[in-house]
Coordinates of C-alpha atoms in Angstrom, one line a residue:
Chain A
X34 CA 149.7 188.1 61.5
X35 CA 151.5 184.9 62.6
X36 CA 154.6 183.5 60.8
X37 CA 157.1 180.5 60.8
X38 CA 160.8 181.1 59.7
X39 CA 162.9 177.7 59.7
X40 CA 166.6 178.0 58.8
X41 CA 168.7 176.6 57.0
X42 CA 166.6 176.1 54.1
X43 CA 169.7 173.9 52.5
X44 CA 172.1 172.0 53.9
X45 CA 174.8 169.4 53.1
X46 CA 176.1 167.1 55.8
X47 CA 178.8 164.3 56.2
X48 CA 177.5 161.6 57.9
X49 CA 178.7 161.9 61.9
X50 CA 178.8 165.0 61.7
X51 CA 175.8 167.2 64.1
X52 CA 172.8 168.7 62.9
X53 CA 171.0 171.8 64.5
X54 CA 167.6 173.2 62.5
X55 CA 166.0 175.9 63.6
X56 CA 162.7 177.1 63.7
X57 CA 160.6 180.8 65.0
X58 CA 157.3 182.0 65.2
X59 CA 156.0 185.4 65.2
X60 CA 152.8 186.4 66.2
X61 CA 151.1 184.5 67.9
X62 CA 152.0 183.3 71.6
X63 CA 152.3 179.4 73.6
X64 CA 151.5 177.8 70.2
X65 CA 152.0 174.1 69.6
X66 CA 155.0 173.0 67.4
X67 CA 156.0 170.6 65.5
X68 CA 158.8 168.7 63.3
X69 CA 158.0 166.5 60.7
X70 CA 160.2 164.9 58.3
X71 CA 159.3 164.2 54.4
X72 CA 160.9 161.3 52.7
X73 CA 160.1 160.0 49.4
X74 CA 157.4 157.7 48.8
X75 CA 156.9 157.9 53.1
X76 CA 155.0 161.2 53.0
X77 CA 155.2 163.3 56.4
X78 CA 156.2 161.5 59.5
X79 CA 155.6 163.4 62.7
X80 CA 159.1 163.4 64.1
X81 CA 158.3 165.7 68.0
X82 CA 155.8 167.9 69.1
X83 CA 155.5 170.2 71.7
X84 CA 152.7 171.4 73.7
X85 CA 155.3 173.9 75.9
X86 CA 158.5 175.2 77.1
X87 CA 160.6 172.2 78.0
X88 CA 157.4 169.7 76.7
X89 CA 158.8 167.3 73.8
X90 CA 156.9 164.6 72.8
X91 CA 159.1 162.1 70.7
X92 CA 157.2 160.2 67.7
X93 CA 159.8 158.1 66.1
X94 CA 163.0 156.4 68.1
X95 CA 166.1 157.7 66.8
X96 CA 168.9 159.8 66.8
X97 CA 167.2 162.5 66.5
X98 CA 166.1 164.9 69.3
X99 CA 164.2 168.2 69.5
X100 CA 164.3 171.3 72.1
X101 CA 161.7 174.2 73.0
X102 CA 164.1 176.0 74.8
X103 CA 161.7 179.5 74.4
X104 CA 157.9 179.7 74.0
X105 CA 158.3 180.3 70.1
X106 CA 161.8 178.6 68.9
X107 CA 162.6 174.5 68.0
X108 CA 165.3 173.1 67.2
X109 CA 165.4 169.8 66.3
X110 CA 169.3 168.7 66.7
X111 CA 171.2 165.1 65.9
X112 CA 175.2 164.6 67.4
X113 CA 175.7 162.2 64.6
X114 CA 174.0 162.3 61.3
X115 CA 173.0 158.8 59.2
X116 CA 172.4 158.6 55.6
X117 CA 168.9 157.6 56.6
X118 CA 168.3 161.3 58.0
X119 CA 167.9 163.0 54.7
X120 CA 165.1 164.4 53.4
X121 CA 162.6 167.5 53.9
X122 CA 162.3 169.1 57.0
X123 CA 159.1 170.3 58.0
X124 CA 158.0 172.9 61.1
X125 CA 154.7 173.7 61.6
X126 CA 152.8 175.4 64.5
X127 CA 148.9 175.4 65.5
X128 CA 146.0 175.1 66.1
X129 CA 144.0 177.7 66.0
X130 CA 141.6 175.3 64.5
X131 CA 142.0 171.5 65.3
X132 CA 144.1 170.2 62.4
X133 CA 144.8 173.2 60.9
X134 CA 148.7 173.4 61.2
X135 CA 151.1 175.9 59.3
X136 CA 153.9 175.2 57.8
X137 CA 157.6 176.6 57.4
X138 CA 159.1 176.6 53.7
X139 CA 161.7 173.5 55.0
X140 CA 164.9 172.2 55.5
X141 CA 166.4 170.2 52.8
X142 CA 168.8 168.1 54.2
X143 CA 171.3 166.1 52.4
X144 CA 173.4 163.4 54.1
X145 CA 176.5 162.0 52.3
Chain B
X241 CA 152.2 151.0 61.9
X242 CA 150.4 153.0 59.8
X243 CA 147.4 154.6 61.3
X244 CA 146.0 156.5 57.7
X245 CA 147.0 154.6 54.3
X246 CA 146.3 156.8 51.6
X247 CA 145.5 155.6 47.7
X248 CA 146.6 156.2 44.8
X249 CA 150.0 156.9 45.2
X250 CA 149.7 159.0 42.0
X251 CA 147.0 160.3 40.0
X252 CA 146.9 161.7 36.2
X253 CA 143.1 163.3 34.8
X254 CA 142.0 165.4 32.7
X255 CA 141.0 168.8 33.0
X256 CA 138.0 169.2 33.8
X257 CA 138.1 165.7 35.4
X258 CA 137.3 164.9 38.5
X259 CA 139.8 163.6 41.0
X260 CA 139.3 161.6 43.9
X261 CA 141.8 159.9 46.7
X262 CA 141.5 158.0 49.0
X263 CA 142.3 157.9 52.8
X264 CA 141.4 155.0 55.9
X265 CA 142.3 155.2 59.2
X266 CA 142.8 152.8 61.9
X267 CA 142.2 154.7 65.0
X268 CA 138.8 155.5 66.0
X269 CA 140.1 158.0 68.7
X270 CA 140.4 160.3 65.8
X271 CA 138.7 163.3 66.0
X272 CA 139.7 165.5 62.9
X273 CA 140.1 164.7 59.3
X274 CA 142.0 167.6 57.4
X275 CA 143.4 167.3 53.6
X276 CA 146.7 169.3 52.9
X277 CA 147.9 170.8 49.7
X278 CA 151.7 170.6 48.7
X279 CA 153.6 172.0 45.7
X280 CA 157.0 171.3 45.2
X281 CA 159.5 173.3 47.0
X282 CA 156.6 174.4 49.4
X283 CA 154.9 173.3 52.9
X284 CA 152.0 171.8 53.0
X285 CA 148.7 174.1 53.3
X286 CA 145.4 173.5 54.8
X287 CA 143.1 172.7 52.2
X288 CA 139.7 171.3 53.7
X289 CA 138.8 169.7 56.8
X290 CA 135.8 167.6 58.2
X291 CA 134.9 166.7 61.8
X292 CA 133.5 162.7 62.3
X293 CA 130.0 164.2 63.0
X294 CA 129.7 165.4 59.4
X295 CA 128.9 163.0 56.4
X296 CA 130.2 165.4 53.7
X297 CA 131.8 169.1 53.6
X298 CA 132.0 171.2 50.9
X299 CA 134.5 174.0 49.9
X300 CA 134.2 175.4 46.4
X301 CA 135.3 172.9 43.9
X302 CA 136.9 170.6 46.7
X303 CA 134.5 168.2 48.8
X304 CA 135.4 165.4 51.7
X305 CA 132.8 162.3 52.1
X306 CA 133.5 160.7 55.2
X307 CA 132.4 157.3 56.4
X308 CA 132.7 156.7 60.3
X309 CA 131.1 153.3 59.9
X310 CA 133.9 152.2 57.3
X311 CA 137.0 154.2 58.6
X312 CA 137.3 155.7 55.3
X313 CA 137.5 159.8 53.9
X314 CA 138.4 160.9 50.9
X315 CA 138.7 164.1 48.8
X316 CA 136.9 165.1 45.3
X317 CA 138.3 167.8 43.2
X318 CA 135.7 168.9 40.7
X319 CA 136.6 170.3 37.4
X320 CA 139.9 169.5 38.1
X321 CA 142.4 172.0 36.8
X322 CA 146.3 172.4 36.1
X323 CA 146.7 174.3 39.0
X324 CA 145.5 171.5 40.7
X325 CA 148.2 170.2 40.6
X326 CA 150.2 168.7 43.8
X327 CA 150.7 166.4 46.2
X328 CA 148.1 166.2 48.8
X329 CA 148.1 164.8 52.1
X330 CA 145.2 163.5 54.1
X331 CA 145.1 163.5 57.6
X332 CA 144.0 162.2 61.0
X333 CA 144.3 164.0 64.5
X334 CA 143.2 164.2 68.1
X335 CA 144.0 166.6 70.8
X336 CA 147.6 168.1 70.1
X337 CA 149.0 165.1 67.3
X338 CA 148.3 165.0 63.8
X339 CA 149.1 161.8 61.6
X340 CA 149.4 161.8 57.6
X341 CA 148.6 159.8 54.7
X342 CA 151.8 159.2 52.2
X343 CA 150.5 161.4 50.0
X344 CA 149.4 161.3 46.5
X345 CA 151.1 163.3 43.7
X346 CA 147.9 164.7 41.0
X347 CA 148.6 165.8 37.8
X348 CA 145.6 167.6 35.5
X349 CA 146.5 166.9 32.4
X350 CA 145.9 170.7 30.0

């Protein structure tokens, strides 16, 4: 069976200071992935998805960036973090199904 | 720009209600309508879903009408229970991207 793991689940940040989330899947191989971010009262905004190794596919202009550098593992990374960066962290991987995505438990990030 | 507006932002009914929310979309490229399901702490998780082809898909309690014609889908939870409830997120997609709604939080009333 197929899985997501996406670390850290919590995290606490000074703003300018870098950010690296992680995210893995098992089971299942060349999926798509993505990273969405969940603000309040903005719902989930696609942030990058990837369709391969080294294929990043930027939603949102920011300072924000995102990596595939292995068929399964994304990282989404920032060198300097704003207050506008919190919020809830979302990687998901798919389709088996179109629209069918799966989602990791989160990142909760917290900018001060 | 946002490509699917979802209503109400929130939602209270009754149990045994039924609850219904609202999504349009903008793109007609679209392909793929899905709803999600969210609790708090928790990813979202695929609830229903409804190709452009289809008029109305049923699942158990839950059931998407979609209107190509007006742009519009939107979800019906019959009997609506407490577990029921959560935020849920409609959705639009084609090929490889998938856009969401804001969301709308329900709460079923015991």
């Amino acid at each position: 069976s197929q899985t997501i793991h996406q670390w850290p689940a919590t995290l606490v940040q000074p703003v300018g200071s870098p950010l690296s989330l992680e995210c893995t899947v098992e089971g299942t191989s060349n999926p798509n992935l993505y990273w969405y971010r969940q603000a309040a009262g903005r719902g989930l905004q696609l942030l990058f998805y990837s369709v391969g190794i080294g294929q990043i596919s930027s939603e949102v202009p920011q300072n924000l960036s995102a990596s595939r550098p292995q068929d399964r593992q994304f990282i989404l990374s920032s060198k300097k973090l704003l207050l506008s960066d919190s919020g809830f962290y979302l990687c998901a991987w798919g389709p088996f199904v179109p629209g069918e995505l799966f989602f990791g438990e989160g990142s909760r990030l917290t900018v001060l | 720009q946002q490509q699917v507006k979802q209503s109400p932002q929130s939602l209270i009914v009754q149990k045994g209600g039924i609850s219904i929310i609202n999504c349009a979309y903008e793109n007609t490229a679209f392909d793929y309508f899905p709803w999600y399901q969210q609790f708090p702490g928790k990813g979202p998780a695929l609830l229903i879903a409804i190709r452009p082809d289809v008029s109305e898909k049923k699942e158990g309690r839950f059931t998407i009408s979609f209107n190509k014609s007006a742009k519009q889908f939107s979800l019906h939870i019959m009997d609506s229970q407490p577990g029921d409830s959560a935020t849920y997120f409609c959705a639009a997609g084609r090929d490889d991207k998938i856009i969401f709604g804001k969301g709308t939080r329900l709460h079923i009333l015991p």
